[in-house]
XYZ file of C-alpha atoms in Angstrom:
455
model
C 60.173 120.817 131.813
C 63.201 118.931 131.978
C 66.320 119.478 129.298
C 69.615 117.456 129.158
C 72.679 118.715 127.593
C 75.173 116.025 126.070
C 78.647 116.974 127.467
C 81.077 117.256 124.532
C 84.881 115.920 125.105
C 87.247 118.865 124.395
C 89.579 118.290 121.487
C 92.136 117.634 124.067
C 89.822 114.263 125.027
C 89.102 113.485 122.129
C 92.906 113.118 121.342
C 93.404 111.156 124.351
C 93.990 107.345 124.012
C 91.135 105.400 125.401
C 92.503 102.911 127.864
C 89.073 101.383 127.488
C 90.145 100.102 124.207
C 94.115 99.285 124.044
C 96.101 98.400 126.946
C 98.069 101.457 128.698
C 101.756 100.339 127.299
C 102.216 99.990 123.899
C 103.853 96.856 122.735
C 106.017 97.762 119.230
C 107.579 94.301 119.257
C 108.325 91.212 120.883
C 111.659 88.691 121.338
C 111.678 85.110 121.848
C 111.551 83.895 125.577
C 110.139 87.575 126.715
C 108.246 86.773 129.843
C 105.147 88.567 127.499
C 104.840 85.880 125.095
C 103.586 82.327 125.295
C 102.866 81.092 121.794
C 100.246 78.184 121.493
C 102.963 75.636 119.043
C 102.135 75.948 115.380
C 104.136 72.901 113.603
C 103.808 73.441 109.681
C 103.044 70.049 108.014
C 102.091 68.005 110.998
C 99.741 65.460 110.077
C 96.769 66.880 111.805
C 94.949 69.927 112.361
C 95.366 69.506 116.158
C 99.130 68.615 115.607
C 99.470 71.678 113.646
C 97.798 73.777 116.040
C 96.018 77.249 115.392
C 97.529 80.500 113.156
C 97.075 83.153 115.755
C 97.366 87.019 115.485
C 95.202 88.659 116.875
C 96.318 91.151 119.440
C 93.084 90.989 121.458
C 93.874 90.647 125.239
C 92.795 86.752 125.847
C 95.617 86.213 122.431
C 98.076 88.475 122.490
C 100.338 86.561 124.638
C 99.517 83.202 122.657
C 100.256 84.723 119.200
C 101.673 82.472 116.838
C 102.197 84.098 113.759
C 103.151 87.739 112.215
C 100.478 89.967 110.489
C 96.571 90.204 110.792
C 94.004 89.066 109.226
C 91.769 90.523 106.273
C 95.214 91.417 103.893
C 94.926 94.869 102.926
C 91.341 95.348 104.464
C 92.986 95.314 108.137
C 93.364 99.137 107.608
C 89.629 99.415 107.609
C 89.188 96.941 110.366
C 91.130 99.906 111.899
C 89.324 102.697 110.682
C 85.833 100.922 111.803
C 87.280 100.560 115.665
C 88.748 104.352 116.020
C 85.274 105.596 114.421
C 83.669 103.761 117.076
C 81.613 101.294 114.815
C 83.428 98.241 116.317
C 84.649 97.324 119.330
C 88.402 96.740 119.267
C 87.998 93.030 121.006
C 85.173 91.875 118.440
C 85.282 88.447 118.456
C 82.684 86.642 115.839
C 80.095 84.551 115.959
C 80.781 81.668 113.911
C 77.474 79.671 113.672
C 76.145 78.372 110.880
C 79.215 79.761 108.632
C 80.441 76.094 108.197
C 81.429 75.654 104.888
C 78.967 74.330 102.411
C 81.352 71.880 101.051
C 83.787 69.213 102.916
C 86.604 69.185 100.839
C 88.504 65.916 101.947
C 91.951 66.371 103.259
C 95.079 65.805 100.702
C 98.199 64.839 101.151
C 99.275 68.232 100.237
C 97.471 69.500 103.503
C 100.547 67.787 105.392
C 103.098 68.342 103.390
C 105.441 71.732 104.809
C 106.665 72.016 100.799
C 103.507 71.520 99.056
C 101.703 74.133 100.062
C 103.113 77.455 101.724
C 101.151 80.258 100.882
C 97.676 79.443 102.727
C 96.430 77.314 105.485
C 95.585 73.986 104.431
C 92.861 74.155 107.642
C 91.632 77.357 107.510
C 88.236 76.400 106.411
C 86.697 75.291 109.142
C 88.370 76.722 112.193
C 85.250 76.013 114.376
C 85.880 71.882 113.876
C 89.630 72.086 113.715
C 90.269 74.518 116.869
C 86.722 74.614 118.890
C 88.747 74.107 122.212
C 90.615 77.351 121.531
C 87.391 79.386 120.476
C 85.847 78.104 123.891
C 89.120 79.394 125.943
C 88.701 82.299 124.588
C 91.340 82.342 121.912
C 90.410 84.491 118.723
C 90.949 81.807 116.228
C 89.889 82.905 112.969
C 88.761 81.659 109.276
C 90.833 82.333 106.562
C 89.353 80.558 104.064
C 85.464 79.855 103.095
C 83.201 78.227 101.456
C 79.721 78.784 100.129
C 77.599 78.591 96.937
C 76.285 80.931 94.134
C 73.945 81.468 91.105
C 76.428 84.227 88.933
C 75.410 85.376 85.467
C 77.638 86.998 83.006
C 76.984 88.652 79.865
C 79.234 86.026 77.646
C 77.632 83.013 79.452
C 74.455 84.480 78.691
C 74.879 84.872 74.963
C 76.358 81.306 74.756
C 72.702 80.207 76.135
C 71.247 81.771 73.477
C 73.248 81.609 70.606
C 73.618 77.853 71.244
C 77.024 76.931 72.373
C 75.752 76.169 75.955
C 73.028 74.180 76.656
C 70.708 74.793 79.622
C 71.414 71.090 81.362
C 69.122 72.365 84.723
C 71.973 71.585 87.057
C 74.837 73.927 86.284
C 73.463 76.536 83.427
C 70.235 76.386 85.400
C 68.081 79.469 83.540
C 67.277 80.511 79.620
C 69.524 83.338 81.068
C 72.303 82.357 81.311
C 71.786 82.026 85.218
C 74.996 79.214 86.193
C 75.319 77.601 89.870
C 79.292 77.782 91.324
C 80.728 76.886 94.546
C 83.207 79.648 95.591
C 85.723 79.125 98.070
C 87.914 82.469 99.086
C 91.169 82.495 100.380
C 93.472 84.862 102.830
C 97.055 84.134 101.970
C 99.113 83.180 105.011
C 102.735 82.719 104.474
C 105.015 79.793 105.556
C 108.077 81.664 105.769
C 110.940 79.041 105.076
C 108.518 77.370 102.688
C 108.191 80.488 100.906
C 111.689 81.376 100.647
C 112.892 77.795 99.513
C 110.315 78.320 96.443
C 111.796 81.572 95.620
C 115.751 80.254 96.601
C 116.676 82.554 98.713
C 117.670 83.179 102.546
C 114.928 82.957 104.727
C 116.584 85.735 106.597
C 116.907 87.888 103.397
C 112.735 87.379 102.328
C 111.986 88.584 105.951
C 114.510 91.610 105.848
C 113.142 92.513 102.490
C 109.333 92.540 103.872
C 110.223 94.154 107.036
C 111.847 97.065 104.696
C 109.474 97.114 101.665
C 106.358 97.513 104.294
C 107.964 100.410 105.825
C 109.331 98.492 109.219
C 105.399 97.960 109.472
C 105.883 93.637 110.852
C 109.193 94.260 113.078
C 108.565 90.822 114.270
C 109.397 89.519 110.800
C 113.165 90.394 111.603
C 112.886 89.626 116.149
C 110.706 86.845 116.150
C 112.410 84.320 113.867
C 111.029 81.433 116.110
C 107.651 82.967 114.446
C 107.593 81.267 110.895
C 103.825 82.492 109.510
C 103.594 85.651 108.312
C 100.153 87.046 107.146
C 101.164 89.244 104.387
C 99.070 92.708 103.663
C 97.631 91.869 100.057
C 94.811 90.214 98.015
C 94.138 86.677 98.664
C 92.096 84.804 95.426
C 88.810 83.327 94.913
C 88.103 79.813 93.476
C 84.626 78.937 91.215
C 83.966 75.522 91.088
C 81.708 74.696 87.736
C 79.751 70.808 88.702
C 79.763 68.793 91.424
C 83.054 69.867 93.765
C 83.821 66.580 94.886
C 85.094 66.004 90.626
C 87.783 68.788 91.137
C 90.714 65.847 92.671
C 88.957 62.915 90.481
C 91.297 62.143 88.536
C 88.962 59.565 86.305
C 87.392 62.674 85.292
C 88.627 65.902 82.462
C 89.454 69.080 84.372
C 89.833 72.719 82.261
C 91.306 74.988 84.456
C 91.466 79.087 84.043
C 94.140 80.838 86.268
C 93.185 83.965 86.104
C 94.875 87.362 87.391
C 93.304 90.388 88.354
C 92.445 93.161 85.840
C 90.326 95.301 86.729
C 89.656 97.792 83.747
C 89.165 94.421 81.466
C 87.858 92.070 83.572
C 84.802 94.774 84.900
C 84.985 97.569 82.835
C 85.638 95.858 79.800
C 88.544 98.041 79.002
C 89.949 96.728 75.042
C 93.555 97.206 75.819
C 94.385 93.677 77.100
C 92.759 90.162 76.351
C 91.653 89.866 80.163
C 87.908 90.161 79.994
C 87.990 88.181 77.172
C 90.109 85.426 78.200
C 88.354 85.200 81.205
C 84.577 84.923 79.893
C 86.567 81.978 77.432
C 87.884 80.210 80.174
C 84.759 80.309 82.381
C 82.834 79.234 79.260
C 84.853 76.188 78.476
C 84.928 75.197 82.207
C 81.033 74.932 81.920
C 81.282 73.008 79.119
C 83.905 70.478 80.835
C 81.435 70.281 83.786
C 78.159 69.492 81.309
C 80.188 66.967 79.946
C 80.908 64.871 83.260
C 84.292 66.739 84.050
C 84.909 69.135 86.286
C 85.601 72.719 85.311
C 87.693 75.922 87.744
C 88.381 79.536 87.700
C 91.162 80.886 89.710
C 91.011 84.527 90.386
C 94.277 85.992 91.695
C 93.847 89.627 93.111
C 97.378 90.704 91.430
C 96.290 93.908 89.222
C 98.117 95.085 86.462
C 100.795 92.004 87.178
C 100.556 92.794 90.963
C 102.131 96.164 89.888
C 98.951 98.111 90.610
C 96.571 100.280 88.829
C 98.422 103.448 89.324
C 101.882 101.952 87.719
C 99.522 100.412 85.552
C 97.918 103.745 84.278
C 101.371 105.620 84.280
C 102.659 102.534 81.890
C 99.372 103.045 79.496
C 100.710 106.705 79.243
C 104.226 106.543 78.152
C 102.446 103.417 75.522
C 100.339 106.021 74.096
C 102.298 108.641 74.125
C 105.164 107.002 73.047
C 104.167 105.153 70.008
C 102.289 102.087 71.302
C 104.557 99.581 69.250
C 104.773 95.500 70.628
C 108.498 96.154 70.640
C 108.480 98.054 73.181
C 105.507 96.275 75.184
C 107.503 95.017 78.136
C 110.358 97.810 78.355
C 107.626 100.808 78.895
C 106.931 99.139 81.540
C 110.063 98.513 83.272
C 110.845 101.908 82.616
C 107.911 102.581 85.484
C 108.096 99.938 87.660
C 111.419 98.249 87.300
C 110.419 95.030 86.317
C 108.053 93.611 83.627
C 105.949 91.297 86.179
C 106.000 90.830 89.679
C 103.461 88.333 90.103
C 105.870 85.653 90.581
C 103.664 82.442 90.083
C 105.991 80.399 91.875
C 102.867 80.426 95.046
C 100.276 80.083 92.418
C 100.009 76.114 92.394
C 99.408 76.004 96.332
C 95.593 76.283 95.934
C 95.495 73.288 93.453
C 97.465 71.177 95.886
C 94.727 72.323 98.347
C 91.767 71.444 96.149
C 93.613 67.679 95.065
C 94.249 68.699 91.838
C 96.658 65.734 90.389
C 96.587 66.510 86.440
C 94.780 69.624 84.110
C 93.449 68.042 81.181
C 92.583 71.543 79.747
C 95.162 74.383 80.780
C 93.133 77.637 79.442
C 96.107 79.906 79.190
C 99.279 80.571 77.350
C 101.502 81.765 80.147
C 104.904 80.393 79.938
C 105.105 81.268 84.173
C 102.002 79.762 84.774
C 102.630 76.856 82.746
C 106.011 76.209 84.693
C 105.142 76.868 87.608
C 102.639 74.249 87.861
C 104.313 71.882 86.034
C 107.425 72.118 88.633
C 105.197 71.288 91.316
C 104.267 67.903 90.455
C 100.709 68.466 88.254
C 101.208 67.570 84.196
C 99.030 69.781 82.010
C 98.363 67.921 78.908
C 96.783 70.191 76.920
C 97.289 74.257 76.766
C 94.370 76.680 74.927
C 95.202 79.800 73.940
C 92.473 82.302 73.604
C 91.010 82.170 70.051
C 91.859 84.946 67.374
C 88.582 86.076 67.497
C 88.223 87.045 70.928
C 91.478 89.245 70.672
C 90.146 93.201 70.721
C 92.555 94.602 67.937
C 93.950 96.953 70.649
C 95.039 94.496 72.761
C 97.350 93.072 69.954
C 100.206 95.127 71.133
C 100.170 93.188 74.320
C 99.379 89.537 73.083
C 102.219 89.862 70.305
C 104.676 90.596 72.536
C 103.650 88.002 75.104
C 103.977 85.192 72.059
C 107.185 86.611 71.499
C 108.291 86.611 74.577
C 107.480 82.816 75.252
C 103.491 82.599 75.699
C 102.180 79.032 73.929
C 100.491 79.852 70.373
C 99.348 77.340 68.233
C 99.363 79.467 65.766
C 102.625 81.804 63.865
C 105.612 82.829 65.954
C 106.415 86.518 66.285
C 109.629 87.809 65.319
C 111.485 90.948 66.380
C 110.519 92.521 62.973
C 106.913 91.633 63.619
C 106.587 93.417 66.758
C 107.671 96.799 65.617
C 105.148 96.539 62.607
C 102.135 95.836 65.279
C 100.904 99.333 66.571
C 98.014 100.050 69.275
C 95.707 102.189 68.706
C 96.373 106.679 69.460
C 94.685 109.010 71.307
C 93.505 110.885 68.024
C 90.247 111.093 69.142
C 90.912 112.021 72.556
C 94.148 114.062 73.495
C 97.499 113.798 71.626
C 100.822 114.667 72.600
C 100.540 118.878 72.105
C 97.440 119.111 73.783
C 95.054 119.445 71.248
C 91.341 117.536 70.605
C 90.581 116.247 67.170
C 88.410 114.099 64.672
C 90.245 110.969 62.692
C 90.716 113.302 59.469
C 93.138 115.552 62.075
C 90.699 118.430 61.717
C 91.506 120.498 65.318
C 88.221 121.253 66.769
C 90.325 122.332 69.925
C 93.269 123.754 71.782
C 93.166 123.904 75.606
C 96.206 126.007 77.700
């Protein structure tokens, strides 16, 4: 009988760096004209794909050398990327196999595509990488998507109730089910930064924006600040995901209506239905009145932005809901608990926003489902007239999200209906933790019978 015994690295090994995976030298940064680096041109707004030439990052051993651009790819899920490698699930130089990923929609090129100042905050090509920059896949060069396309049957809970109460008919093509069951083509997108296009949209230095991300990401990208000949920075956050309601192709026909829902991220509305903002609510509206713009021979999208709570984050978020409730949840003071967390009110700066409609051909919004004043302007100052705006309808507003809607009219949102004054807001009150935990610490029932004290 024969018995084998697995040999077991010593902690020591196991702490040693595999040469089988990285190179021996680590490389921390690189410098123009360095004998290391040999970018493959990338010329932002050149009127072809193969003019423009590939966004390359990867740091795989074929690329490296031919990098391109600043950052990696996947946003904020590059740390798992990570994570699967140094577990040993992945092998550090994966490269994909792209067949059959094609996208299942040719959306024909726009203007916008070659334009450097229409569209800065994704790449105009980086839906079909496999046409575009084959050549480059077959030298070896880890090109890679960030953009695609595909289709969907989703069903939500609102849509579903608008089968049956009525409001939406079941027309086979779109709403496709008694259930509520609705086709969608979804396209998602990675952002990747044009770096002076970025900072003339803000108006500011392009020096300045890349000094600010090199400091704010904790000196993570020092390229941003020694590679200024590198002008595409992939930035470490959420990218956003279009749904297209009827036939894509209507989405740049301008012959045809077009409601449009830009939409950012909330994640205690949107999925867990949480009734301290309109979110959820707004959103189900919009996605309902885009169906109905598609049944009717128009063309109806949903833009969803991954920027929770106003790109400040759920944990900012959370603290803000705190000093709200703790503090007398009055509209007044809406906007100043949270700058007294985070510094500013907003920092979702819709000034990028519009890029994806250039990308899709969008020319005019016949139905703008929204009343931000930012969104509004923003899309408005690049070129596409919305000519009508839809707030959400009183009825759809949970009464503890009146705190935040109140102060949002007042504050500029569109209303068709009564402005909000000063005086207003201090009168309009969210609703307490009675039933939960107040202030000292204790539980209780509405009639403010204590049924306990904790230590």
């Amino acid at each position: 009988m024969t018995t084998t015994t697995e040999q077991v690295p010593s902690s020591s090994e196991e702490q040693k760096p595999s040469t089988a995976r990285y190179a021996d030298r680590i490389v921390l940064t690189t410098y123009p004209g360095q004998s290391v680096v040999d970018p493959i041109p990338l010329t932002w707004g050149a009127q072809s794909p193969a003019e423009r030439g590939p966004v390359l990052v990867s740091r795989n051993r074929n690329t490296i050398s031919r990098r391109n651009a600043i950052g990696a790819h996947g946003g904020s899920y590059a740390i798992y990327n990570a994570l699967a490698v140094v577990a040993g699930d992945l092998p550090p130089d994966f490269r994909p196999d792209f067949l059959n990923t094609q996208p299942t929609f040719d959306f024909p090129t726009q203007p916008a595509w070659l334009d450097p100042t229409k569209i800065v905050a994704m790449d105009p090509f980086g839906h079909d990488i496999v046409k575009h920059y084959g050549k480059y896949l077959e030298q070896g060069i880890d090109v890679r998507p960030t953009i695609a396309i595909t289709r969907a049957s989703m069903r939500v809970s609102e849509i579903s109730e608008a089968v049956q109460s009525g409001r939406l008919p079941v027309d086979g093509a779109i709403v496709h089910s008694e259930q509520g069951d609705v086709r969608v083509t979804k396209v998602a997108v990675e952002p990747v930064w044009y770096l002076p296009g970025v900072a003339a949209r803000f108006g500011v230095d392009e020096g300045l924006l890349r000094r600010a991300l090199f400091e704010h990401t904790g000196g993570g990208y020092p390229e941003l600040v020694t590679r200024t000949d590198l002008k595409v920075f992939l930035p470490p956050i959420g990218g956003l995901t279009v749904y297209i309601f009827g036939p894509p192709e209507r989405v740049s026909d301008e012959k045809v209506k077009l409601a449009l829902r830009i939409h950012d991220e909330c994640n205690g509305s949107d999925v867990f239905q949480s009734d301290i903002c309109t979110c959820r609510p707004y959103l189900a509206f919009g996605i309902e009145e885009a169906i109905k713009e598609a049944q009717n021979g128009g063309s109806g999208v949903v833009i969803y932005f991954r920027k929770e709570g106003r790109a400040l984050g759920e944990v900012v978020k959370y603290l803000v809901y705190n000093s709200r409730k703790r503090g007398g949840d009055t509209a007044d003071k809406y906007f100043q608990r949270t700058e007294n967390v985070a510094g500013v009110k907003d920092m979702r700066f819709q000034a990028l926003m519009p890029d994806i409609l250039h990308w899709l051909g969008v020319k005019k919004i016949d139905r703008m489902l929204s009343m931000s004043n930012m969104k509004h302007d923003a899309i408005v100052e690049q070129g596409i007239p919305i000519l009508e705006r839809v707030p959400i309808p009183e009825e759809m507003i949970p009464a503890d999200s009146r705190v935040e809607i109140d102060a949002k009219i007042h504050a500029g949102y569109f209303t068709t209906g009564d402005a909000v004054t000063e005086e207003d807001l201090k009168n309009v009150k969210g609703r307490g933790w009675e039933c939960w935990e107040d202030t000292t610490g204790r539980f209780s029932d509405p009639s403010g019978k204590r049924l306990f004290l904790f230590a």
